mmCIF file of C-alpha atoms in Angstrom:
data_model
loop_
_atom_site.group_PDB
_atom_site.id
_atom_site.type_symbol
_atom_site.label_atom_id
_atom_site.label_comp_id
_atom_site.label_asym_id
_atom_site.label_seq_id
_atom_site.Cartn_x
_atom_site.Cartn_y
_atom_site.Cartn_z
ATOM 1 C CA UNK A 1 -24.584 -237.491 108.146
ATOM 2 C CA UNK A 2 -24.673 -234.665 105.633
ATOM 3 C CA UNK A 3 -21.739 -232.414 106.175
ATOM 4 C CA UNK A 4 -18.936 -230.173 104.957
ATOM 5 C CA UNK A 5 -15.483 -231.771 104.852
ATOM 6 C CA UNK A 6 -12.184 -229.949 104.433
ATOM 7 C CA UNK A 7 -8.812 -231.467 103.606
ATOM 8 C CA UNK A 8 -6.208 -231.379 104.823
ATOM 9 C CA UNK A 9 -6.825 -230.340 108.432
ATOM 10 C CA UNK A 10 -3.275 -228.983 108.749
ATOM 11 C CA UNK A 11 -0.934 -227.856 105.987
ATOM 12 C CA UNK A 12 2.573 -226.451 106.172
ATOM 13 C CA UNK A 13 3.939 -224.952 102.964
ATOM 14 C CA UNK A 14 7.035 -223.016 102.003
ATOM 15 C CA UNK A 15 7.011 -219.353 101.101
ATOM 16 C CA UNK A 16 6.073 -219.051 97.427
ATOM 17 C CA UNK A 17 5.121 -222.719 96.939
ATOM 18 C CA UNK A 18 1.576 -223.114 95.529
ATOM 19 C CA UNK A 19 -0.920 -224.856 97.764
ATOM 20 C CA UNK A 20 -4.464 -226.143 97.241
ATOM 21 C CA UNK A 21 -7.085 -226.646 99.931
ATOM 22 C CA UNK A 22 -10.204 -228.677 99.270
ATOM 23 C CA UNK A 23 -13.783 -228.651 100.477
ATOM 24 C CA UNK A 24 -16.579 -231.106 99.783
ATOM 25 C CA UNK A 25 -20.222 -231.119 100.820
ATOM 26 C CA UNK A 26 -23.034 -233.633 100.904
ATOM 27 C CA UNK A 27 -25.720 -231.021 101.665
ATOM 28 C CA UNK A 28 -26.338 -230.266 97.958
ATOM 29 C CA UNK A 29 -26.229 -226.556 98.738
ATOM 30 C CA UNK A 30 -26.035 -223.995 95.941
ATOM 31 C CA UNK A 31 -23.597 -221.643 97.620
ATOM 32 C CA UNK A 32 -20.051 -222.419 98.763
ATOM 33 C CA UNK A 33 -17.877 -219.886 100.561
ATOM 34 C CA UNK A 34 -14.231 -219.552 101.553
ATOM 35 C CA UNK A 35 -13.391 -217.548 104.669
ATOM 36 C CA UNK A 36 -9.969 -216.642 106.046
ATOM 37 C CA UNK A 37 -9.456 -216.357 109.799
ATOM 38 C CA UNK A 38 -6.179 -215.003 111.111
ATOM 39 C CA UNK A 39 -5.085 -215.491 114.694
ATOM 40 C CA UNK A 40 -7.413 -213.834 117.230
ATOM 41 C CA UNK A 41 -9.551 -212.322 114.469
ATOM 42 C CA UNK A 42 -13.015 -212.955 113.104
ATOM 43 C CA UNK A 43 -13.501 -214.931 109.869
ATOM 44 C CA UNK A 44 -13.507 -212.808 106.707
ATOM 45 C CA UNK A 45 -15.047 -213.775 103.379
ATOM 46 C CA UNK A 46 -12.620 -214.257 100.476
ATOM 47 C CA UNK A 47 -15.096 -215.332 97.762
ATOM 48 C CA UNK A 48 -18.123 -217.452 97.070
ATOM 49 C CA UNK A 49 -19.740 -219.513 94.344
ATOM 50 C CA UNK A 50 -23.457 -219.431 93.650
ATOM 51 C CA UNK A 51 -23.754 -222.619 91.608
ATOM 52 C CA UNK A 52 -21.016 -222.083 89.014
ATOM 53 C CA UNK A 53 -20.925 -218.289 89.284
ATOM 54 C CA UNK A 54 -17.766 -217.066 91.012
ATOM 55 C CA UNK A 55 -17.844 -213.887 93.094
ATOM 56 C CA UNK A 56 -14.713 -212.293 94.507
ATOM 57 C CA UNK A 57 -14.659 -209.908 97.465
ATOM 58 C CA UNK A 58 -13.127 -206.576 96.485
ATOM 59 C CA UNK A 59 -10.202 -206.844 98.896
ATOM 60 C CA UNK A 60 -9.282 -210.477 98.271
ATOM 61 C CA UNK A 61 -5.666 -210.619 97.046
ATOM 62 C CA UNK A 62 -5.055 -211.773 93.463
ATOM 63 C CA UNK A 63 -2.893 -214.522 94.931
ATOM 64 C CA UNK A 64 -6.073 -216.371 95.940
ATOM 65 C CA UNK A 65 -8.150 -218.259 93.392
ATOM 66 C CA UNK A 66 -10.899 -220.829 93.523
ATOM 67 C CA UNK A 67 -12.406 -223.613 91.440
ATOM 68 C CA UNK A 68 -15.744 -225.381 91.717
ATOM 69 C CA UNK A 69 -15.764 -228.304 89.268
ATOM 70 C CA UNK A 70 -19.154 -229.580 90.452
ATOM 71 C CA UNK A 71 -21.805 -228.968 93.127
ATOM 72 C CA UNK A 72 -20.010 -231.022 95.749
ATOM 73 C CA UNK A 73 -16.420 -229.761 95.557
ATOM 74 C CA UNK A 74 -14.687 -226.416 95.857
ATOM 75 C CA UNK A 75 -10.953 -225.676 95.942
ATOM 76 C CA UNK A 76 -8.924 -222.762 97.222
ATOM 77 C CA UNK A 77 -5.643 -222.198 95.383
ATOM 78 C CA UNK A 78 -2.964 -219.925 96.771
ATOM 79 C CA UNK A 79 -0.513 -219.313 93.959
ATOM 80 C CA UNK A 80 2.433 -217.874 95.847
ATOM 81 C CA UNK A 81 1.806 -217.982 99.579
ATOM 82 C CA UNK A 82 3.382 -215.332 101.744
ATOM 83 C CA UNK A 83 3.987 -215.424 105.480
ATOM 84 C CA UNK A 84 0.902 -213.239 105.932
ATOM 85 C CA UNK A 85 -1.285 -215.974 104.482
ATOM 86 C CA UNK A 86 -0.775 -218.102 107.570
ATOM 87 C CA UNK A 87 -4.345 -218.544 108.822
ATOM 88 C CA UNK A 88 -7.293 -220.871 109.309
ATOM 89 C CA UNK A 89 -9.249 -221.324 106.089
ATOM 90 C CA UNK A 90 -12.916 -222.145 106.533
ATOM 91 C CA UNK A 91 -15.276 -223.478 103.885
ATOM 92 C CA UNK A 92 -19.016 -222.982 104.325
ATOM 93 C CA UNK A 93 -22.176 -223.813 102.401
ATOM 94 C CA UNK A 94 -25.743 -222.581 102.324
ATOM 95 C CA UNK A 95 -28.841 -223.059 100.191
ATOM 96 C CA UNK A 96 -28.778 -219.396 99.263
ATOM 97 C CA UNK A 97 -30.874 -216.469 100.368
ATOM 98 C CA UNK A 98 -30.929 -215.835 104.079
ATOM 99 C CA UNK A 99 -30.592 -219.495 105.003
ATOM 100 C CA UNK A 100 -28.341 -221.036 107.607
ATOM 101 C CA UNK A 101 -24.680 -221.561 106.726
ATOM 102 C CA UNK A 102 -22.677 -224.632 107.762
ATOM 103 C CA UNK A 103 -18.915 -224.751 108.149
ATOM 104 C CA UNK A 104 -16.313 -227.441 107.675
ATOM 105 C CA UNK A 105 -13.641 -228.240 110.254
ATOM 106 C CA UNK A 106 -11.219 -225.795 108.664
ATOM 107 C CA UNK A 107 -7.666 -226.109 107.315
ATOM 108 C CA UNK A 108 -4.934 -224.538 109.420
ATOM 109 C CA UNK A 109 -2.298 -223.302 106.953
ATOM 110 C CA UNK A 110 1.178 -222.312 108.035
ATOM 111 C CA UNK A 111 3.567 -220.646 105.571
ATOM 112 C CA UNK A 112 7.233 -220.959 106.518
ATOM 113 C CA UNK B 1 -21.537 -202.553 105.367
ATOM 114 C CA UNK B 2 -23.135 -203.994 108.461
ATOM 115 C CA UNK B 3 -21.230 -203.558 111.726
ATOM 116 C CA UNK B 4 -21.418 -206.270 114.383
ATOM 117 C CA UNK B 5 -20.259 -205.721 117.949
ATOM 118 C CA UNK B 6 -20.058 -208.367 120.641
ATOM 119 C CA UNK B 7 -19.684 -207.915 124.367
ATOM 120 C CA UNK B 8 -17.959 -208.658 126.582
ATOM 121 C CA UNK B 9 -14.737 -209.505 124.708
ATOM 122 C CA UNK B 10 -13.626 -211.817 127.500
ATOM 123 C CA UNK B 11 -15.532 -213.614 130.237
ATOM 124 C CA UNK B 12 -14.088 -215.828 132.963
ATOM 125 C CA UNK B 13 -16.481 -217.825 135.128
ATOM 126 C CA UNK B 14 -16.568 -220.717 137.539
ATOM 127 C CA UNK B 15 -18.200 -223.976 136.531
ATOM 128 C CA UNK B 16 -21.929 -223.847 137.239
ATOM 129 C CA UNK B 17 -22.300 -220.108 136.643
ATOM 130 C CA UNK B 18 -24.691 -218.562 134.125
ATOM 131 C CA UNK B 19 -23.653 -216.109 131.418
ATOM 132 C CA UNK B 20 -25.150 -213.715 128.887
ATOM 133 C CA UNK B 21 -23.354 -212.755 125.691
ATOM 134 C CA UNK B 22 -24.558 -209.816 123.643
ATOM 135 C CA UNK B 23 -24.457 -209.010 119.924
ATOM 136 C CA UNK B 24 -25.423 -205.603 118.513
ATOM 137 C CA UNK B 25 -25.738 -204.979 114.797
ATOM 138 C CA UNK B 26 -26.050 -201.785 112.835
ATOM 139 C CA UNK B 27 -28.752 -202.583 110.287
ATOM 140 C CA UNK B 28 -31.819 -204.733 109.878
ATOM 141 C CA UNK B 29 -31.004 -208.361 109.112
ATOM 142 C CA UNK B 30 -32.869 -211.475 108.082
ATOM 143 C CA UNK B 31 -30.097 -213.876 109.029
ATOM 144 C CA UNK B 32 -28.305 -214.139 112.352
ATOM 145 C CA UNK B 33 -26.313 -217.092 113.607
ATOM 146 C CA UNK B 34 -24.438 -217.909 116.816
ATOM 147 C CA UNK B 35 -21.375 -220.150 116.641
ATOM 148 C CA UNK B 36 -19.016 -221.765 119.126
ATOM 149 C CA UNK B 37 -15.467 -222.082 117.841
ATOM 150 C CA UNK B 38 -13.925 -225.137 119.438
ATOM 151 C CA UNK B 39 -10.220 -225.455 120.364
ATOM 152 C CA UNK B 40 -9.505 -227.066 116.979
ATOM 153 C CA UNK B 41 -10.967 -224.080 115.143
ATOM 154 C CA UNK B 42 -14.217 -225.532 113.851
ATOM 155 C CA UNK B 43 -17.268 -223.271 113.931
ATOM 156 C CA UNK B 44 -20.126 -225.184 115.492
ATOM 157 C CA UNK B 45 -23.637 -223.948 114.732
ATOM 158 C CA UNK B 46 -25.519 -223.071 117.900
ATOM 159 C CA UNK B 47 -28.533 -221.126 116.655
ATOM 160 C CA UNK B 48 -29.957 -219.739 113.457
ATOM 161 C CA UNK B 49 -32.109 -216.979 114.938
ATOM 162 C CA UNK B 50 -32.994 -213.942 112.822
ATOM 163 C CA UNK B 51 -35.784 -213.184 115.304
ATOM 164 C CA UNK B 52 -37.494 -214.639 118.347
ATOM 165 C CA UNK B 53 -36.272 -217.059 121.001
ATOM 166 C CA UNK B 54 -34.884 -220.574 120.774
ATOM 167 C CA UNK B 55 -33.604 -223.028 123.345
ATOM 168 C CA UNK B 56 -31.323 -226.034 123.057
ATOM 169 C CA UNK B 57 -30.516 -227.686 126.360
ATOM 170 C CA UNK B 58 -28.523 -225.310 128.557
ATOM 171 C CA UNK B 59 -28.256 -222.761 125.763
ATOM 172 C CA UNK B 60 -30.879 -220.306 124.605
ATOM 173 C CA UNK B 61 -30.868 -217.266 122.347
ATOM 174 C CA UNK B 62 -33.090 -214.271 121.753
ATOM 175 C CA UNK B 63 -32.981 -211.842 118.842
ATOM 176 C CA UNK B 64 -34.912 -208.563 118.961
ATOM 177 C CA UNK B 65 -34.600 -207.567 115.322
ATOM 178 C CA UNK B 66 -36.377 -204.217 115.728
ATOM 179 C CA UNK B 67 -33.817 -203.165 118.351
ATOM 180 C CA UNK B 68 -30.869 -204.748 116.519
ATOM 181 C CA UNK B 69 -29.482 -207.029 119.158
ATOM 182 C CA UNK B 70 -29.247 -210.677 120.053
ATOM 183 C CA UNK B 71 -28.416 -212.417 123.331
ATOM 184 C CA UNK B 72 -26.949 -215.856 123.950
ATOM 185 C CA UNK B 73 -27.577 -217.381 127.378
ATOM 186 C CA UNK B 74 -25.528 -220.219 128.788
ATOM 187 C CA UNK B 75 -26.775 -221.756 132.015
ATOM 188 C CA UNK B 76 -24.920 -224.040 134.436
ATOM 189 C CA UNK B 77 -21.638 -223.573 132.557
ATOM 190 C CA UNK B 78 -19.303 -226.533 132.064
ATOM 191 C CA UNK B 79 -15.597 -226.490 131.264
ATOM 192 C CA UNK B 80 -16.424 -227.808 127.787
ATOM 193 C CA UNK B 81 -18.316 -224.560 127.108
ATOM 194 C CA UNK B 82 -14.969 -222.740 126.987
ATOM 195 C CA UNK B 83 -14.004 -221.231 123.663
ATOM 196 C CA UNK B 84 -14.892 -218.297 121.460
ATOM 197 C CA UNK B 85 -18.514 -217.485 120.701
ATOM 198 C CA UNK B 86 -19.228 -215.624 117.488
ATOM 199 C CA UNK B 87 -22.323 -213.804 116.379
ATOM 200 C CA UNK B 88 -22.656 -213.393 112.594
ATOM 201 C CA UNK B 89 -25.263 -211.571 110.546
ATOM 202 C CA UNK B 90 -26.105 -211.926 106.886
ATOM 203 C CA UNK B 91 -25.296 -209.184 104.398
ATOM 204 C CA UNK B 92 -26.793 -209.566 100.887
ATOM 205 C CA UNK B 93 -24.309 -210.249 98.091
ATOM 206 C CA UNK B 94 -26.729 -210.319 95.181
ATOM 207 C CA UNK B 95 -27.786 -213.426 93.233
ATOM 208 C CA UNK B 96 -29.602 -214.478 96.392
ATOM 209 C CA UNK B 97 -26.433 -215.215 98.357
ATOM 210 C CA UNK B 98 -25.465 -213.652 101.673
ATOM 211 C CA UNK B 99 -22.135 -213.325 103.386
ATOM 212 C CA UNK B 100 -21.812 -213.663 107.124
ATOM 213 C CA UNK B 101 -20.326 -210.628 108.831
ATOM 214 C CA UNK B 102 -18.832 -211.715 112.136
ATOM 215 C CA UNK B 103 -18.407 -209.874 115.391
ATOM 216 C CA UNK B 104 -15.020 -210.043 117.081
ATOM 217 C CA UNK B 105 -16.226 -212.785 119.394
ATOM 218 C CA UNK B 106 -16.485 -213.354 123.139
ATOM 219 C CA UNK B 107 -13.788 -215.573 124.620
ATOM 220 C CA UNK B 108 -15.399 -217.594 127.406
ATOM 221 C CA UNK B 109 -13.252 -219.417 129.953
ATOM 222 C CA UNK B 110 -14.944 -221.759 132.425
ATOM 223 C CA UNK B 111 -12.750 -222.753 135.349
ATOM 224 C CA UNK B 112 -13.390 -225.978 137.292
#
């Protein structure tokens, strides 16, 4: 089945130790998104790629970066995680425009 | 930006009951989705419904775009329906992409 896969499902990292989360898709969608969801809150967009064009949300911390080496893969890099970065990170894809978005299973990140 | 409000914030029902969840949004949209977030955190697509009515088994949804609201109906609730239900609307980002702006969710608890 075509889908969006995130790895790992759970990640524990130490304060200040860089961490990378990955997302892959078999839907061949143009747009890939990263959302952050903190406990008991709604998901919030960090950034997105339209093909190879990267677009950052204005309030996304500089600590967060992303790479999209090809259509299928997208990575979220957190350079120096703080305790406040503990959250669920959700990857999503869409064809673009006002089309339906599909989410991966999420990566639950805990910073200790 | 677009504001999305969901009601009620919490709903506790007995198995077999019916429920109606509401989503109000502040501007016209051409993309509206309903999600169920399961206990493991994954967002499961329920409906892509920018307008009109759709049904899928015990679930149905109606969006009245001109009046800026959407309703999700769950009939004959089962304990597996428990979880958080999110409404999300699309906000244009440029380049043909949209970001999903989420409501705060309705936490549904179905007791046996």
